Amino acid sequence: MKKYFILVSFLMSGCAAQSQLAKIDEYAWVEYTCSGIKSWNDCKQAARMACPDGFYVKNQLENITIQRREFEAACKG
């Protein structure tokens, strides 16, 4: 019985996390691109300036061959 309760609790928590991810798609996403020797921290500085309360990131891609980094960001709140 105890194992059953733990299993049900685990499955229910997974459903809660899934519903939170679905809400992220409702935001307006902006694509940011940078190239050269800039780090990911440097690339995300523009998103930090546009989103003082923080931001979500999706589709973060890096091409080492051509030194290009890109990601999409949506402001929180």
JSON list of C-alpha atoms in Angstrom, two decimals:
[
{"chain": "A", "resi": 1, "resn": "MET", "atom": "CA", "xyz": [0.00, 0.00, 0.00]},
{"chain": "A", "resi": 2, "resn": "LYS", "atom": "CA", "xyz": [2.83, 2.38, 0.86]},
{"chain": "A", "resi": 3, "resn": "LYS", "atom": "CA", "xyz": [4.49, 1.73, -2.53]},
{"chain": "A", "resi": 4, "resn": "TYR", "atom": "CA", "xyz": [1.20, 2.42, -4.29]},
{"chain": "A", "resi": 5, "resn": "PHE", "atom": "CA", "xyz": [0.85, 5.77, -2.51]},
{"chain": "A", "resi": 6, "resn": "ILE", "atom": "CA", "xyz": [4.40, 6.78, -3.46]},
{"chain": "A", "resi": 7, "resn": "LEU", "atom": "CA", "xyz": [3.81, 5.80, -7.08]},
{"chain": "A", "resi": 8, "resn": "VAL", "atom": "CA", "xyz": [0.56, 7.78, -7.30]},
{"chain": "A", "resi": 9, "resn": "SER", "atom": "CA", "xyz": [2.22, 10.81, -5.70]},
{"chain": "A", "resi": 10, "resn": "PHE", "atom": "CA", "xyz": [5.09, 10.62, -8.17]},
{"chain": "A", "resi": 11, "resn": "LEU", "atom": "CA", "xyz": [2.77, 10.39, -11.17]},
{"chain": "A", "resi": 12, "resn": "MET", "atom": "CA", "xyz": [0.65, 13.30, -9.99]},
{"chain": "A", "resi": 13, "resn": "SER", "atom": "CA", "xyz": [3.69, 15.53, -9.53]},
{"chain": "A", "resi": 14, "resn": "GLY", "atom": "CA", "xyz": [4.75, 14.74, -13.09]},
{"chain": "A", "resi": 15, "resn": "CYS", "atom": "CA", "xyz": [1.38, 15.93, -14.38]},
{"chain": "A", "resi": 16, "resn": "ALA", "atom": "CA", "xyz": [1.73, 19.21, -12.50]},
{"chain": "A", "resi": 17, "resn": "ALA", "atom": "CA", "xyz": [5.11, 19.88, -14.07]},
{"chain": "A", "resi": 18, "resn": "GLN", "atom": "CA", "xyz": [3.76, 19.10, -17.55]},
{"chain": "A", "resi": 19, "resn": "SER", "atom": "CA", "xyz": [0.92, 21.62, -17.23]},
{"chain": "A", "resi": 20, "resn": "GLN", "atom": "CA", "xyz": [3.37, 24.34, -16.20]},
{"chain": "A", "resi": 21, "resn": "LEU", "atom": "CA", "xyz": [5.42, 23.77, -19.36]},
{"chain": "A", "resi": 22, "resn": "ALA", "atom": "CA", "xyz": [2.32, 24.20, -21.52]},
{"chain": "A", "resi": 23, "resn": "LYS", "atom": "CA", "xyz": [1.84, 27.76, -20.25]},
{"chain": "A", "resi": 24, "resn": "ILE", "atom": "CA", "xyz": [5.25, 28.88, -21.52]},
{"chain": "A", "resi": 25, "resn": "ASP", "atom": "CA", "xyz": [4.07, 28.72, -25.15]},
{"chain": "A", "resi": 26, "resn": "GLU", "atom": "CA", "xyz": [1.62, 31.57, -24.49]},
{"chain": "A", "resi": 27, "resn": "TYR", "atom": "CA", "xyz": [4.46, 34.11, -24.21]},
{"chain": "A", "resi": 28, "resn": "ALA", "atom": "CA", "xyz": [5.83, 36.27, -27.03]},
{"chain": "A", "resi": 29, "resn": "TRP", "atom": "CA", "xyz": [9.18, 34.74, -28.03]},
{"chain": "A", "resi": 30, "resn": "VAL", "atom": "CA", "xyz": [12.06, 36.81, -29.42]},
{"chain": "A", "resi": 31, "resn": "GLU", "atom": "CA", "xyz": [15.04, 35.22, -31.16]},
{"chain": "A", "resi": 32, "resn": "TYR", "atom": "CA", "xyz": [18.51, 36.39, -30.13]},
{"chain": "A", "resi": 33, "resn": "THR", "atom": "CA", "xyz": [21.62, 35.60, -32.16]},
{"chain": "A", "resi": 34, "resn": "CYS", "atom": "CA", "xyz": [25.29, 36.31, -31.56]},
{"chain": "A", "resi": 35, "resn": "SER", "atom": "CA", "xyz": [28.47, 35.10, -33.14]},
{"chain": "A", "resi": 36, "resn": "GLY", "atom": "CA", "xyz": [32.21, 35.23, -32.64]},
{"chain": "A", "resi": 37, "resn": "ILE", "atom": "CA", "xyz": [33.92, 34.82, -29.30]},
{"chain": "A", "resi": 38, "resn": "LYS", "atom": "CA", "xyz": [30.96, 35.91, -27.15]},
{"chain": "A", "resi": 39, "resn": "SER", "atom": "CA", "xyz": [29.93, 33.51, -24.39]},
{"chain": "A", "resi": 40, "resn": "TRP", "atom": "CA", "xyz": [26.36, 32.44, -23.63]},
{"chain": "A", "resi": 41, "resn": "ASN", "atom": "CA", "xyz": [26.38, 34.96, -20.79]},
{"chain": "A", "resi": 42, "resn": "ASP", "atom": "CA", "xyz": [27.24, 37.73, -23.26]},
{"chain": "A", "resi": 43, "resn": "CYS", "atom": "CA", "xyz": [24.54, 36.55, -25.66]},
{"chain": "A", "resi": 44, "resn": "LYS", "atom": "CA", "xyz": [21.85, 36.58, -22.97]},
{"chain": "A", "resi": 45, "resn": "GLN", "atom": "CA", "xyz": [22.70, 40.12, -21.85]},
{"chain": "A", "resi": 46, "resn": "ALA", "atom": "CA", "xyz": [20.28, 41.59, -24.43]},
{"chain": "A", "resi": 47, "resn": "ALA", "atom": "CA", "xyz": [17.47, 39.42, -23.05]},
{"chain": "A", "resi": 48, "resn": "ARG", "atom": "CA", "xyz": [18.33, 40.56, -19.51]},
{"chain": "A", "resi": 49, "resn": "MET", "atom": "CA", "xyz": [18.06, 44.19, -20.61]},
{"chain": "A", "resi": 50, "resn": "ALA", "atom": "CA", "xyz": [14.67, 43.57, -22.26]},
{"chain": "A", "resi": 51, "resn": "CYS", "atom": "CA", "xyz": [13.35, 41.44, -19.37]},
{"chain": "A", "resi": 52, "resn": "PRO", "atom": "CA", "xyz": [14.32, 42.89, -15.97]},
{"chain": "A", "resi": 53, "resn": "ASP", "atom": "CA", "xyz": [12.12, 40.33, -14.14]},
{"chain": "A", "resi": 54, "resn": "GLY", "atom": "CA", "xyz": [13.85, 37.41, -15.85]},
{"chain": "A", "resi": 55, "resn": "PHE", "atom": "CA", "xyz": [13.09, 35.35, -18.92]},
{"chain": "A", "resi": 56, "resn": "TYR", "atom": "CA", "xyz": [12.40, 31.85, -20.17]},
{"chain": "A", "resi": 57, "resn": "VAL", "atom": "CA", "xyz": [14.72, 30.25, -22.74]},
{"chain": "A", "resi": 58, "resn": "LYS", "atom": "CA", "xyz": [13.90, 27.72, -25.44]},
{"chain": "A", "resi": 59, "resn": "ASN", "atom": "CA", "xyz": [15.60, 26.44, -28.60]},
{"chain": "A", "resi": 60, "resn": "GLN", "atom": "CA", "xyz": [19.10, 27.24, -27.40]},
{"chain": "A", "resi": 61, "resn": "LEU", "atom": "CA", "xyz": [21.45, 26.25, -30.23]},
{"chain": "A", "resi": 62, "resn": "GLU", "atom": "CA", "xyz": [25.19, 26.48, -30.71]},
{"chain": "A", "resi": 63, "resn": "ASN", "atom": "CA", "xyz": [27.23, 25.87, -33.86]},
{"chain": "A", "resi": 64, "resn": "ILE", "atom": "CA", "xyz": [30.91, 25.63, -32.96]},
{"chain": "A", "resi": 65, "resn": "THR", "atom": "CA", "xyz": [32.03, 25.42, -36.60]},
{"chain": "A", "resi": 66, "resn": "ILE", "atom": "CA", "xyz": [30.75, 28.88, -37.54]},
{"chain": "A", "resi": 67, "resn": "GLN", "atom": "CA", "xyz": [30.86, 30.29, -33.98]},
{"chain": "A", "resi": 68, "resn": "ARG", "atom": "CA", "xyz": [27.15, 31.09, -33.76]},
{"chain": "A", "resi": 69, "resn": "ARG", "atom": "CA", "xyz": [24.84, 30.99, -30.77]},
{"chain": "A", "resi": 70, "resn": "GLU", "atom": "CA", "xyz": [21.11, 31.56, -30.84]},
{"chain": "A", "resi": 71, "resn": "PHE", "atom": "CA", "xyz": [18.16, 31.17, -28.52]},
{"chain": "A", "resi": 72, "resn": "GLU", "atom": "CA", "xyz": [14.59, 32.32, -28.06]},
{"chain": "A", "resi": 73, "resn": "ALA", "atom": "CA", "xyz": [13.55, 34.20, -24.94]},
{"chain": "A", "resi": 74, "resn": "ALA", "atom": "CA", "xyz": [10.24, 35.29, -23.44]},
{"chain": "A", "resi": 75, "resn": "CYS", "atom": "CA", "xyz": [9.94, 37.71, -20.54]},
{"chain": "A", "resi": 76, "resn": "LYS", "atom": "CA", "xyz": [8.51, 36.42, -17.27]},
{"chain": "A", "resi": 77, "resn": "GLY", "atom": "CA", "xyz": [5.56, 38.19, -15.76]}
]
